[in-house]
């Protein structure tokens, strides 16, 4: 059974940076696409970024493109999301999710396996 655990969330001032981690177990990272989603209080869950199982394909939401970077470490079985130039509107709980697809990468909530989330708060 795939297992995902997010970490790295914190409070940060606008313009700051964070690196979120999604530690995975129970499956081969090369065989699964991983996506990051976020949900702010009172808002719907929003797709942020994804990376295919092969690692060759990545996608980003328009709101984070150029500021966030997704990457994966096959040795550590971990997927990272680097958050730069953070804004107050980036405040949310961030979740990682997985689906058994090597070449798939879409930031739609079609992923069956989810972590519990990590909180990111951007404020002065």
PDB file of C-alpha atoms in Angstrom:
ATOM      1  CA  UNK A   1       0.000   0.000   0.000  1.00  0.00           C
ATOM      2  CA  UNK A   2       1.515   3.354  -1.024  1.00  0.00           C
ATOM      3  CA  UNK A   3       2.264   5.641   1.894  1.00  0.00           C
ATOM      4  CA  UNK A   4       3.072   9.352   1.662  1.00  0.00           C
ATOM      5  CA  UNK A   5       4.175  11.724   4.422  1.00  0.00           C
ATOM      6  CA  UNK A   6       4.574  15.452   3.875  1.00  0.00           C
ATOM      7  CA  UNK A   7       6.886  17.699   5.880  1.00  0.00           C
ATOM      8  CA  UNK A   8       8.589  21.074   5.669  1.00  0.00           C
ATOM      9  CA  UNK A   9       5.618  23.351   6.157  1.00  0.00           C
ATOM     10  CA  UNK A  10       6.173  26.415   8.315  1.00  0.00           C
ATOM     11  CA  UNK A  11       5.401  30.077   8.792  1.00  0.00           C
ATOM     12  CA  UNK A  12       7.364  32.386   6.485  1.00  0.00           C
ATOM     13  CA  UNK A  13       7.276  36.055   5.581  1.00  0.00           C
ATOM     14  CA  UNK A  14       6.202  37.186   2.082  1.00  0.00           C
ATOM     15  CA  UNK A  15       9.055  36.768  -0.363  1.00  0.00           C
ATOM     16  CA  UNK A  16      10.509  33.885   1.628  1.00  0.00           C
ATOM     17  CA  UNK A  17      11.166  30.288   0.644  1.00  0.00           C
ATOM     18  CA  UNK A  18      10.356  26.800   1.882  1.00  0.00           C
ATOM     19  CA  UNK A  19      11.082  23.290   0.685  1.00  0.00           C
ATOM     20  CA  UNK A  20       8.340  20.730   1.173  1.00  0.00           C
ATOM     21  CA  UNK A  21       9.117  17.024   1.207  1.00  0.00           C
ATOM     22  CA  UNK A  22       6.903  14.076   0.345  1.00  0.00           C
ATOM     23  CA  UNK A  23       8.482  10.898   1.713  1.00  0.00           C
ATOM     24  CA  UNK A  24       7.102   7.827  -0.027  1.00  0.00           C
ATOM     25  CA  UNK A  25       7.110   4.127   0.769  1.00  0.00           C
ATOM     26  CA  UNK A  26       5.386   0.982  -0.384  1.00  0.00           C
ATOM     27  CA  UNK A  27       5.990   1.550  -4.094  1.00  0.00           C
ATOM     28  CA  UNK A  28       8.646   2.390  -6.653  1.00  0.00           C
ATOM     29  CA  UNK A  29       8.870   6.119  -7.240  1.00  0.00           C
ATOM     30  CA  UNK A  30       9.722   5.509 -10.894  1.00  0.00           C
ATOM     31  CA  UNK A  31       6.372   3.810 -11.485  1.00  0.00           C
ATOM     32  CA  UNK A  32       4.179   6.515  -9.960  1.00  0.00           C
ATOM     33  CA  UNK A  33       3.282  10.076 -10.826  1.00  0.00           C
ATOM     34  CA  UNK A  34       3.325  12.420  -7.832  1.00  0.00           C
ATOM     35  CA  UNK A  35       1.395  15.658  -7.526  1.00  0.00           C
ATOM     36  CA  UNK A  36       1.157  18.441  -4.996  1.00  0.00           C
ATOM     37  CA  UNK A  37      -2.169  20.021  -4.137  1.00  0.00           C
ATOM     38  CA  UNK A  38      -3.094  22.710  -1.652  1.00  0.00           C
ATOM     39  CA  UNK A  39      -6.227  23.746   0.166  1.00  0.00           C
ATOM     40  CA  UNK A  40      -6.844  27.009   1.949  1.00  0.00           C
ATOM     41  CA  UNK A  41      -9.619  27.395   4.549  1.00  0.00           C
ATOM     42  CA  UNK A  42     -12.970  27.766   2.854  1.00  0.00           C
ATOM     43  CA  UNK A  43     -11.557  27.061  -0.600  1.00  0.00           C
ATOM     44  CA  UNK A  44     -11.496  24.050  -2.889  1.00  0.00           C
ATOM     45  CA  UNK A  45      -8.428  21.869  -3.201  1.00  0.00           C
ATOM     46  CA  UNK A  46      -6.156  23.236  -5.941  1.00  0.00           C
ATOM     47  CA  UNK A  47      -3.592  21.406  -8.033  1.00  0.00           C
ATOM     48  CA  UNK A  48      -0.131  22.955  -7.726  1.00  0.00           C
ATOM     49  CA  UNK A  49       2.388  20.777  -9.550  1.00  0.00           C
ATOM     50  CA  UNK A  50       3.077  17.234 -10.708  1.00  0.00           C
ATOM     51  CA  UNK A  51       5.956  15.088 -11.895  1.00  0.00           C
ATOM     52  CA  UNK A  52       5.673  11.907 -13.914  1.00  0.00           C
ATOM     53  CA  UNK A  53       7.069   8.571 -12.804  1.00  0.00           C
ATOM     54  CA  UNK A  54       9.867   8.906 -15.339  1.00  0.00           C
ATOM     55  CA  UNK A  55      10.618  12.413 -14.088  1.00  0.00           C
ATOM     56  CA  UNK A  56      10.653  13.755 -17.644  1.00  0.00           C
ATOM     57  CA  UNK A  57       7.342  15.604 -17.397  1.00  0.00           C
ATOM     58  CA  UNK A  58       6.385  18.311 -14.934  1.00  0.00           C
ATOM     59  CA  UNK A  59       3.452  20.686 -14.831  1.00  0.00           C
ATOM     60  CA  UNK A  60       2.609  23.727 -12.743  1.00  0.00           C
ATOM     61  CA  UNK A  61      -0.483  25.759 -12.004  1.00  0.00           C
ATOM     62  CA  UNK A  62      -0.325  29.221 -13.548  1.00  0.00           C
ATOM     63  CA  UNK A  63      -0.411  30.785 -10.093  1.00  0.00           C
ATOM     64  CA  UNK A  64       2.896  29.151  -9.072  1.00  0.00           C
ATOM     65  CA  UNK A  65       4.711  28.764 -12.395  1.00  0.00           C
ATOM     66  CA  UNK A  66       8.166  30.300 -12.172  1.00  0.00           C
ATOM     67  CA  UNK A  67       8.106  30.349  -8.354  1.00  0.00           C
ATOM     68  CA  UNK A  68       7.717  26.667  -7.407  1.00  0.00           C
ATOM     69  CA  UNK A  69       9.871  23.759  -8.566  1.00  0.00           C
ATOM     70  CA  UNK A  70       9.091  20.063  -8.231  1.00  0.00           C
ATOM     71  CA  UNK A  71      11.796  17.397  -8.173  1.00  0.00           C
ATOM     72  CA  UNK A  72      12.298  13.828  -7.071  1.00  0.00           C
ATOM     73  CA  UNK A  73      15.085  11.857  -5.416  1.00  0.00           C
ATOM     74  CA  UNK A  74      14.908   8.172  -6.327  1.00  0.00           C
ATOM     75  CA  UNK A  75      17.478   7.206  -3.680  1.00  0.00           C
ATOM     76  CA  UNK A  76      15.586   8.923  -0.860  1.00  0.00           C
ATOM     77  CA  UNK A  77      12.195   7.979  -2.372  1.00  0.00           C
ATOM     78  CA  UNK A  78      11.169  11.570  -1.806  1.00  0.00           C
ATOM     79  CA  UNK A  79       9.531  14.228  -3.940  1.00  0.00           C
ATOM     80  CA  UNK A  80      10.303  17.856  -3.178  1.00  0.00           C
ATOM     81  CA  UNK A  81       8.452  21.084  -3.852  1.00  0.00           C
ATOM     82  CA  UNK A  82      10.643  24.179  -3.636  1.00  0.00           C
ATOM     83  CA  UNK A  83       8.535  27.248  -2.886  1.00  0.00           C
ATOM     84  CA  UNK A  84      10.151  30.610  -3.660  1.00  0.00           C
ATOM     85  CA  UNK A  85       8.859  34.188  -3.663  1.00  0.00           C
ATOM     86  CA  UNK A  86       6.020  33.148  -1.386  1.00  0.00           C
ATOM     87  CA  UNK A  87       2.891  35.273  -1.197  1.00  0.00           C
ATOM     88  CA  UNK A  88       0.123  35.438   1.408  1.00  0.00           C
ATOM     89  CA  UNK A  89      -2.207  33.737  -1.086  1.00  0.00           C
ATOM     90  CA  UNK A  90       0.075  30.677  -1.004  1.00  0.00           C
ATOM     91  CA  UNK A  91      -1.078  30.030   2.561  1.00  0.00           C
ATOM     92  CA  UNK A  92      -2.689  26.588   2.630  1.00  0.00           C
ATOM     93  CA  UNK A  93      -2.294  22.991   3.671  1.00  0.00           C
ATOM     94  CA  UNK A  94      -0.158  21.266   1.062  1.00  0.00           C
ATOM     95  CA  UNK A  95      -0.758  17.625   0.182  1.00  0.00           C
ATOM     96  CA  UNK A  96       1.153  15.197  -1.992  1.00  0.00           C
ATOM     97  CA  UNK A  97      -0.637  12.447  -3.895  1.00  0.00           C
ATOM     98  CA  UNK A  98       0.351   9.449  -6.003  1.00  0.00           C
ATOM     99  CA  UNK A  99      -1.022   7.414  -8.891  1.00  0.00           C
ATOM    100  CA  UNK A 100       0.444   4.317 -10.549  1.00  0.00           C
ATOM    101  CA  UNK A 101       1.268   5.938 -13.899  1.00  0.00           C
ATOM    102  CA  UNK A 102       4.803   6.301 -15.321  1.00  0.00           C
ATOM    103  CA  UNK A 103       4.180   8.981 -17.938  1.00  0.00           C
ATOM    104  CA  UNK A 104       1.107  10.653 -16.480  1.00  0.00           C
ATOM    105  CA  UNK A 105       1.328  14.123 -15.024  1.00  0.00           C
ATOM    106  CA  UNK A 106      -1.787  16.178 -14.500  1.00  0.00           C
ATOM    107  CA  UNK A 107      -2.720  18.477 -11.652  1.00  0.00           C
ATOM    108  CA  UNK A 108      -6.256  17.185 -11.338  1.00  0.00           C
ATOM    109  CA  UNK A 109      -7.452  15.307  -8.228  1.00  0.00           C
ATOM    110  CA  UNK A 110      -7.436  11.868  -9.884  1.00  0.00           C
ATOM    111  CA  UNK A 111      -4.794  10.495  -7.538  1.00  0.00           C
ATOM    112  CA  UNK A 112      -5.941   7.644  -5.262  1.00  0.00           C
ATOM    113  CA  UNK A 113      -3.207   7.894  -2.616  1.00  0.00           C
ATOM    114  CA  UNK A 114      -2.791  10.963  -0.427  1.00  0.00           C
ATOM    115  CA  UNK A 115      -0.702  12.161   2.478  1.00  0.00           C
ATOM    116  CA  UNK A 116      -2.012  14.006   5.518  1.00  0.00           C
ATOM    117  CA  UNK A 117      -0.697  17.429   4.542  1.00  0.00           C
ATOM    118  CA  UNK A 118       1.697  20.065   5.858  1.00  0.00           C
ATOM    119  CA  UNK A 119       0.746  23.650   6.718  1.00  0.00           C
ATOM    120  CA  UNK A 120       2.325  26.617   4.948  1.00  0.00           C
ATOM    121  CA  UNK A 121       1.559  30.080   6.312  1.00  0.00           C
ATOM    122  CA  UNK A 122       2.810  33.212   4.568  1.00  0.00           C
ATOM    123  CA  UNK A 123       2.301  36.430   6.496  1.00  0.00           C
ATOM    124  CA  UNK A 124       4.161  39.387   7.879  1.00  0.00           C
TER     125      UNK A 124
END
